[in-house]
Amino acid sequence: MGSQRRSVTGTVVNLMALRRAAVTCLDRAPVRPTWDSAITAIGLARFDVPRAVAELDRLLQAQQDTGMLPLSSEAAGLCAPPVHVIALGHVLDRATEAGGADLAAAEAFADRSFDRWLAWHRWLAKVRDPDGTGLLEIRHSVESGFDTSPRWDGPRARAGADASAFRARDVFLSGIFAAANDVLAGIADELGRTDATAELHALAARFRAGVAVSVDPATSLARDVDGETGEWIAASTIAGFAPLLAGGNRELAARQRTLLLGEDWLGHGALHYPLPPTVSPMSPGFRRRVKWHGPVSPIIAMLLGWASARDSAWDLRAVLADASVAQLGDLCFGEFYEPVTGEPLGARDHPPTAAVALEWLG
């Protein structure tokens, strides 16, 4: 890889400077919520596998006896988005590339922690989908990672001041969970844990099916479910592309990739970079500077890029990679980015965003 890259937008990015800045950002990162830690571990694995292993080991210290992984120590009653095993898969992949002591350390960690990851997935399937719908229930919008998204306007309004009354089935988390079960099944195979492989593949199939059933025939977007009314929540948000994360349905994935690359999303003429806004620019609810109402999330772009590579969807992967590196070349590592001007929004020097930059750089 050269020291510079010119993106399709004409932006010239100093790749070495981007890498150095991202590593520095992670070096001074504070303690994080568990799903932020998982994303951070993905970036750490690109230059320091033992630190990535330690990051995952640290987040497991928050695990409860039930198997639940809480959002953070301050929110022990709320569960985290289930990206953790996807991060473990990344760490094992980087360790395999490095070989030697890195590989030995990562494999030893995977072996001794496997039952804890399995307990986490079993908890989610049993407690958050007791009826076997294939869609995970959330009990607060913050559990989705999309805390202020317009997806949750209805359930939030019905719950009012009583936060415990919030109920919804989250299609995006269900897509992540389907993918994570496939990853954990692969790890089980590598570890010789054949006792768990069939169970994990069955969970992946169950949640892929739940995601697929939610797709609106009129829009080709997946939908959440209002837990109180049982009705579909129709919103033009990036969560509608949950089937791309879930994988498994080639026809649906191809249809969704065409939609995502089209003018309602990445191909919209007003966008500074062809990166997914959190709400379609064609939606009346699009708000360029309001968190989860339009700004680009680097984490979501990375997850879609990972799923594209998994499924050999190299056209979409190339667009996301090129545009993400151009965007993050500002070295601000914003929590979000304004989709029209490209400026960073929210926290600067956000460790998960620095981790995303390192993952794109490879």
Short mmCIF file of C-alpha atoms in Angstrom, two decimals:
data_model
loop_
_atom_site.label_atom_id
_atom_site.label_comp_id
_atom_site.label_asym_id
_atom_site.label_seq_id
_atom_site.Cartn_x
_atom_site.Cartn_y
_atom_site.Cartn_z
CA MET A 1 0.00 0.00 0.00
CA GLY A 2 1.37 3.45 -0.88
CA SER A 3 1.64 6.37 1.51
CA GLN A 4 -1.23 8.24 -0.13
CA ARG A 5 -4.54 7.36 -1.72
CA ARG A 6 -6.71 9.47 -3.98
CA SER A 7 -10.36 8.58 -3.47
CA VAL A 8 -13.04 8.54 -6.13
CA THR A 9 -14.15 11.90 -4.71
CA GLY A 10 -10.72 13.36 -5.43
CA THR A 11 -9.65 13.50 -1.78
CA VAL A 12 -5.98 12.71 -1.20
CA VAL A 13 -5.45 10.86 2.08
CA ASN A 14 -2.09 10.47 3.80
CA LEU A 15 -2.48 6.86 4.87
CA MET A 16 0.54 6.81 7.18
CA ALA A 17 -0.69 9.92 9.01
CA LEU A 18 -4.15 8.36 9.32
CA ARG A 19 -2.70 5.17 10.75
CA ARG A 20 -0.47 7.00 13.25
CA ALA A 21 -3.33 9.23 14.42
CA ALA A 22 -5.68 6.26 14.85
CA VAL A 23 -3.12 4.32 16.91
CA THR A 24 -2.49 7.38 19.08
CA CYS A 25 -6.22 7.80 19.65
CA LEU A 26 -6.55 4.19 20.84
CA ASP A 27 -3.48 4.53 23.06
CA ARG A 28 -5.20 7.21 25.14
CA ALA A 29 -8.68 5.69 25.06
CA PRO A 30 -10.60 5.49 28.36
CA VAL A 31 -12.65 2.57 29.66
CA ARG A 32 -15.59 2.03 27.30
CA PRO A 33 -19.03 0.44 27.18
CA THR A 34 -18.78 -3.21 26.15
CA TRP A 35 -19.86 -2.80 22.54
CA ASP A 36 -17.46 0.13 22.08
CA SER A 37 -14.76 -2.16 23.49
CA ALA A 38 -15.65 -4.80 20.93
CA ILE A 39 -15.30 -2.34 18.04
CA THR A 40 -12.07 -1.01 19.56
CA ALA A 41 -10.66 -4.54 19.70
CA ILE A 42 -11.16 -4.85 15.94
CA GLY A 43 -8.87 -1.87 15.39
CA LEU A 44 -6.35 -2.92 18.03
CA ALA A 45 -5.96 -6.30 16.33
CA ARG A 46 -4.56 -4.54 13.26
CA PHE A 47 -1.38 -3.61 15.14
CA ASP A 48 -1.37 -5.33 18.55
CA VAL A 49 -3.17 -8.67 18.86
CA PRO A 50 -2.37 -9.14 22.59
CA ARG A 51 -3.97 -5.77 23.37
CA ALA A 52 -7.03 -6.72 21.34
CA VAL A 53 -7.29 -9.96 23.31
CA ALA A 54 -6.93 -8.01 26.57
CA GLU A 55 -9.71 -5.63 25.46
CA LEU A 56 -12.11 -8.52 24.89
CA ASP A 57 -11.01 -10.17 28.13
CA ARG A 58 -11.69 -6.92 30.00
CA LEU A 59 -15.20 -6.52 28.61
CA LEU A 60 -16.03 -10.08 29.67
CA GLN A 61 -15.41 -9.05 33.28
CA ALA A 62 -18.77 -7.25 33.14
CA GLN A 63 -20.64 -10.44 32.20
CA GLN A 64 -23.37 -11.48 34.62
CA ASP A 65 -23.96 -15.00 35.94
CA THR A 66 -26.92 -15.35 33.59
CA GLY A 67 -24.63 -14.88 30.59
CA MET A 68 -25.85 -11.35 29.86
CA LEU A 69 -23.28 -8.79 28.74
CA PRO A 70 -24.50 -5.41 29.99
CA LEU A 71 -24.15 -2.20 28.08
CA SER A 72 -21.77 -0.92 30.76
CA SER A 73 -21.12 -1.19 34.48
CA GLU A 74 -23.34 1.87 34.96
CA ALA A 75 -26.20 0.26 33.00
CA ALA A 76 -26.09 -3.29 34.30
CA GLY A 77 -29.78 -3.89 33.57
CA LEU A 78 -29.44 -3.07 29.88
CA CYS A 79 -27.81 -5.42 27.39
CA ALA A 80 -25.30 -4.47 24.74
CA PRO A 81 -25.59 -4.86 20.95
CA PRO A 82 -24.19 -8.33 20.21
CA VAL A 83 -21.13 -7.38 18.15
CA HIS A 84 -18.67 -9.01 20.56
CA VAL A 85 -18.20 -12.34 18.78
CA ILE A 86 -17.81 -10.57 15.43
CA ALA A 87 -14.91 -8.72 17.09
CA LEU A 88 -13.50 -12.01 18.37
CA GLY A 89 -13.61 -13.36 14.82
CA HIS A 90 -11.64 -10.33 13.59
CA VAL A 91 -9.03 -10.80 16.33
CA LEU A 92 -8.60 -14.47 15.43
CA ASP A 93 -8.26 -13.57 11.74
CA ARG A 94 -5.50 -11.03 12.47
CA ALA A 95 -3.78 -13.49 14.80
CA THR A 96 -3.84 -16.14 12.08
CA GLU A 97 -2.20 -13.69 9.69
CA ALA A 98 0.49 -12.85 12.26
CA GLY A 99 1.09 -16.42 13.44
CA GLY A 100 3.50 -17.25 16.25
CA ALA A 101 2.84 -15.90 19.73
CA ASP A 102 -0.07 -13.77 18.55
CA LEU A 103 -1.90 -16.79 17.19
CA ALA A 104 -1.19 -18.84 20.30
CA ALA A 105 -2.50 -16.08 22.58
CA ALA A 106 -5.66 -15.51 20.56
CA GLU A 107 -6.48 -19.20 20.25
CA ALA A 108 -5.89 -19.76 23.96
CA PHE A 109 -8.22 -16.88 24.77
CA ALA A 110 -10.91 -18.15 22.39
CA ASP A 111 -10.69 -21.59 23.96
CA ARG A 112 -10.98 -20.44 27.57
CA SER A 113 -13.67 -17.83 26.83
CA PHE A 114 -15.80 -19.85 24.41
CA ASP A 115 -18.37 -20.96 26.99
CA ARG A 116 -18.87 -17.36 28.06
CA TRP A 117 -19.62 -16.19 24.52
CA LEU A 118 -21.94 -19.16 24.12
CA ALA A 119 -23.72 -18.25 27.36
CA TRP A 120 -24.20 -14.69 26.08
CA HIS A 121 -25.79 -15.92 22.86
CA ARG A 122 -27.98 -18.41 24.69
CA TRP A 123 -29.16 -15.66 27.04
CA LEU A 124 -30.13 -13.41 24.13
CA ALA A 125 -32.01 -16.19 22.35
CA LYS A 126 -33.87 -17.33 25.48
CA VAL A 127 -34.57 -14.05 27.28
CA ARG A 128 -34.91 -11.61 24.40
CA ASP A 129 -36.68 -13.94 21.96
CA PRO A 130 -38.61 -16.40 24.14
CA ASP A 131 -41.25 -16.98 21.45
CA GLY A 132 -38.71 -17.85 18.75
CA THR A 133 -39.70 -15.02 16.38
CA GLY A 134 -36.14 -14.46 15.21
CA LEU A 135 -36.25 -10.80 16.30
CA LEU A 136 -34.54 -9.66 19.49
CA GLU A 137 -36.54 -7.59 21.95
CA ILE A 138 -35.04 -4.41 23.38
CA ARG A 139 -36.30 -2.80 26.57
CA HIS A 140 -34.77 0.62 26.12
CA SER A 141 -33.79 2.40 22.93
CA VAL A 142 -30.19 2.66 24.14
CA GLU A 143 -29.87 -1.14 23.87
CA SER A 144 -30.16 -0.81 20.10
CA GLY A 145 -27.11 1.43 19.80
CA PHE A 146 -29.47 3.75 17.84
CA ASP A 147 -30.75 5.41 21.01
CA THR A 148 -32.37 8.55 19.52
CA SER A 149 -33.36 7.05 16.15
CA PRO A 150 -36.81 7.84 14.72
CA ARG A 151 -37.27 4.05 14.67
CA TRP A 152 -38.24 4.32 18.32
CA ASP A 153 -40.51 7.37 18.25
CA GLY A 154 -43.70 5.30 18.68
CA PRO A 155 -42.51 2.95 21.46
CA ARG A 156 -40.86 5.88 23.25
CA ALA A 157 -44.02 7.97 23.11
CA ARG A 158 -46.13 5.11 24.45
CA ALA A 159 -43.70 4.44 27.30
CA GLY A 160 -43.65 8.11 28.30
CA ALA A 161 -41.96 8.68 31.64
CA ASP A 162 -42.10 4.96 32.45
CA ALA A 163 -38.91 3.70 30.81
CA SER A 164 -39.73 0.13 31.86
CA ALA A 165 -42.75 0.19 29.52
CA PHE A 166 -40.60 0.47 26.38
CA ARG A 167 -40.76 -2.64 24.20
CA ALA A 168 -39.67 -3.19 20.61
CA ARG A 169 -38.18 -5.94 18.46
CA ASP A 170 -34.99 -4.68 16.84
CA VAL A 171 -34.32 -5.92 13.32
CA PHE A 172 -30.79 -4.49 13.06
CA LEU A 173 -29.60 -6.16 16.26
CA SER A 174 -31.22 -9.35 15.02
CA GLY A 175 -29.21 -9.13 11.81
CA ILE A 176 -26.02 -8.63 13.79
CA PHE A 177 -26.96 -11.56 16.02
CA ALA A 178 -27.57 -13.86 13.06
CA ALA A 179 -24.12 -13.04 11.71
CA ALA A 180 -22.50 -13.39 15.14
CA ASN A 181 -23.95 -16.86 15.59
CA ASP A 182 -22.41 -17.95 12.30
CA VAL A 183 -19.06 -16.54 13.43
CA LEU A 184 -19.27 -18.34 16.77
CA ALA A 185 -20.21 -21.58 15.00
CA GLY A 186 -17.05 -21.24 12.91
CA ILE A 187 -14.98 -20.69 16.04
CA ALA A 188 -16.62 -23.74 17.62
CA ASP A 189 -15.55 -25.81 14.63
CA GLU A 190 -11.96 -24.58 14.93
CA LEU A 191 -11.92 -25.40 18.65
CA GLY A 192 -13.45 -28.83 18.18
CA ARG A 193 -16.59 -27.76 20.07
CA THR A 194 -18.92 -29.72 17.82
CA ASP A 195 -21.41 -29.94 20.72
CA ALA A 196 -22.25 -26.27 20.08
CA THR A 197 -21.91 -25.98 16.29
CA ALA A 198 -25.37 -27.22 15.31
CA GLU A 199 -27.04 -25.09 18.00
CA LEU A 200 -25.28 -21.94 16.77
CA HIS A 201 -26.07 -22.59 13.12
CA ALA A 202 -29.72 -23.09 14.12
CA LEU A 203 -29.72 -19.75 15.96
CA ALA A 204 -28.20 -18.05 12.92
CA ALA A 205 -30.91 -19.53 10.69
CA ARG A 206 -33.68 -18.54 13.11
CA PHE A 207 -32.62 -14.89 13.24
CA ARG A 208 -31.91 -14.67 9.51
CA ALA A 209 -35.45 -15.88 8.93
CA GLY A 210 -36.84 -13.34 11.41
CA VAL A 211 -35.02 -10.53 9.64
CA ALA A 212 -36.16 -11.70 6.20
CA VAL A 213 -39.81 -11.89 7.24
CA SER A 214 -39.67 -8.27 8.38
CA VAL A 215 -38.83 -6.92 4.91
CA ASP A 216 -41.45 -4.59 3.49
CA PRO A 217 -42.33 -5.75 -0.06
CA ALA A 218 -42.97 -2.14 -1.08
CA THR A 219 -39.62 -0.70 0.02
CA SER A 220 -37.32 -3.75 0.34
CA LEU A 221 -36.31 -2.42 3.78
CA ALA A 222 -36.46 -4.53 6.94
CA ARG A 223 -38.69 -3.32 9.76
CA ASP A 224 -38.70 -3.29 13.54
CA VAL A 225 -41.77 -4.31 15.53
CA ASP A 226 -43.57 -2.17 18.10
CA GLY A 227 -43.64 -4.41 21.17
CA GLU A 228 -46.85 -2.88 22.51
CA THR A 229 -49.00 -2.91 19.37
CA GLY A 230 -47.30 -5.71 17.45
CA GLU A 231 -47.27 -3.50 14.36
CA TRP A 232 -44.38 -3.06 11.94
CA ILE A 233 -42.36 0.12 12.34
CA ALA A 234 -41.81 1.53 8.87
CA ALA A 235 -38.92 4.00 8.83
CA SER A 236 -36.37 4.79 6.10
CA THR A 237 -33.32 4.25 8.29
CA ILE A 238 -30.08 2.38 7.77
CA ALA A 239 -31.45 -0.34 10.07
CA GLY A 240 -33.60 -1.41 7.13
CA PHE A 241 -30.48 -3.00 5.63
CA ALA A 242 -30.30 -5.59 8.42
CA PRO A 243 -30.53 -8.44 5.85
CA LEU A 244 -27.10 -7.42 4.52
CA LEU A 245 -25.65 -8.12 7.96
CA ALA A 246 -27.68 -11.28 8.54
CA GLY A 247 -26.52 -12.84 5.27
CA GLY A 248 -27.76 -16.10 3.82
CA ASN A 249 -30.43 -14.83 1.41
CA ARG A 250 -28.60 -14.06 -1.83
CA GLU A 251 -31.58 -12.68 -3.76
CA LEU A 252 -32.63 -10.37 -0.93
CA ALA A 253 -29.04 -9.22 -0.37
CA ALA A 254 -28.59 -8.40 -4.06
CA ARG A 255 -31.82 -6.38 -4.04
CA GLN A 256 -30.74 -4.50 -0.94
CA ARG A 257 -27.26 -3.74 -2.29
CA THR A 258 -28.83 -2.23 -5.42
CA LEU A 259 -31.07 -0.12 -3.19
CA LEU A 260 -28.20 0.98 -0.95
CA LEU A 261 -26.03 2.02 -3.90
CA GLY A 262 -28.94 3.85 -5.51
CA GLU A 263 -29.99 7.49 -5.43
CA ASP A 264 -32.07 7.19 -2.26
CA TRP A 265 -28.95 6.28 -0.30
CA LEU A 266 -25.27 6.25 -1.30
CA GLY A 267 -25.99 7.61 -4.77
CA HIS A 268 -27.87 10.67 -3.54
CA GLY A 269 -26.37 13.75 -5.16
CA ALA A 270 -26.24 15.84 -1.98
CA LEU A 271 -23.93 13.50 -0.07
CA HIS A 272 -20.34 14.60 0.48
CA TYR A 273 -19.16 10.98 0.38
CA PRO A 274 -21.05 7.88 -0.79
CA LEU A 275 -21.52 6.61 2.76
CA PRO A 276 -24.77 5.49 4.37
CA PRO A 277 -26.63 8.23 6.23
CA THR A 278 -28.57 6.89 9.18
CA VAL A 279 -31.82 8.12 7.59
CA SER A 280 -32.38 8.31 3.83
CA PRO A 281 -31.90 11.83 2.41
CA MET A 282 -35.20 11.23 0.59
CA SER A 283 -37.08 10.82 3.87
CA PRO A 284 -39.01 13.74 5.40
CA GLY A 285 -37.37 12.74 8.69
CA PHE A 286 -33.82 13.34 7.39
CA ARG A 287 -31.97 15.71 9.75
CA ARG A 288 -28.37 16.28 8.73
CA ARG A 289 -27.01 17.21 12.16
CA VAL A 290 -29.26 15.25 14.53
CA LYS A 291 -27.77 12.02 15.88
CA TRP A 292 -29.25 8.90 14.21
CA HIS A 293 -31.55 11.09 12.07
CA GLY A 294 -29.11 11.47 9.16
CA PRO A 295 -25.44 11.72 10.18
CA VAL A 296 -23.13 8.94 9.00
CA SER A 297 -22.00 6.41 11.61
CA PRO A 298 -18.49 5.09 10.80
CA ILE A 299 -19.25 1.94 12.81
CA ILE A 300 -22.32 1.11 10.71
CA ALA A 301 -20.37 1.68 7.49
CA MET A 302 -17.66 -0.70 8.73
CA LEU A 303 -20.14 -3.42 9.67
CA LEU A 304 -21.74 -3.19 6.22
CA GLY A 305 -18.28 -3.36 4.67
CA TRP A 306 -17.41 -6.45 6.69
CA ALA A 307 -20.63 -8.16 5.64
CA SER A 308 -19.97 -7.20 2.00
CA ALA A 309 -16.53 -8.83 2.11
CA ARG A 310 -17.98 -11.94 3.77
CA ASP A 311 -20.48 -12.24 0.93
CA SER A 312 -17.98 -11.33 -1.82
CA ALA A 313 -19.98 -8.19 -2.64
CA TRP A 314 -16.82 -6.39 -3.69
CA ASP A 315 -18.55 -3.52 -5.52
CA LEU A 316 -20.25 -2.28 -2.35
CA ARG A 317 -17.18 -3.08 -0.24
CA ALA A 318 -14.97 -0.95 -2.51
CA VAL A 319 -17.33 2.05 -2.37
CA LEU A 320 -17.57 1.91 1.43
CA ALA A 321 -13.81 1.41 1.91
CA ASP A 322 -12.74 4.20 -0.41
CA ALA A 323 -15.23 6.73 0.93
CA SER A 324 -14.60 5.82 4.58
CA VAL A 325 -10.83 6.28 4.27
CA ALA A 326 -11.41 9.64 2.56
CA GLN A 327 -13.81 10.74 5.30
CA LEU A 328 -11.62 9.62 8.18
CA GLY A 329 -8.58 11.25 6.59
CA ASP A 330 -9.56 14.44 8.42
CA LEU A 331 -7.95 12.77 11.51
CA CYS A 332 -10.80 14.00 13.71
CA PHE A 333 -12.29 10.52 14.31
CA GLY A 334 -15.76 11.93 14.81
CA GLU A 335 -18.47 9.87 16.43
CA PHE A 336 -20.67 10.83 13.47
CA TYR A 337 -20.22 12.79 10.26
CA GLU A 338 -22.49 15.34 8.64
CA PRO A 339 -23.57 13.61 5.41
CA VAL A 340 -23.71 16.72 3.18
CA THR A 341 -20.70 18.75 4.34
CA GLY A 342 -18.59 15.82 5.58
CA GLU A 343 -17.70 17.58 8.85
CA PRO A 344 -17.32 15.57 12.09
CA LEU A 345 -20.16 15.65 14.63
CA GLY A 346 -20.40 14.55 18.25
CA ALA A 347 -17.31 13.39 20.11
CA ARG A 348 -13.89 13.86 18.50
CA ASP A 349 -11.08 11.33 18.95
CA HIS A 350 -13.77 8.68 19.38
CA PRO A 351 -11.89 5.36 19.95
CA PRO A 352 -14.33 3.16 17.99
CA THR A 353 -13.99 5.50 14.99
CA ALA A 354 -10.19 5.28 15.20
CA ALA A 355 -10.58 1.49 15.30
CA VAL A 356 -12.77 1.67 12.19
CA ALA A 357 -10.04 3.65 10.39
CA LEU A 358 -7.45 0.98 11.20
CA GLU A 359 -9.74 -1.79 10.01
CA TRP A 360 -10.29 -0.03 6.67
CA LEU A 361 -6.56 0.56 6.28
CA GLY A 362 -5.90 -3.14 6.84
#
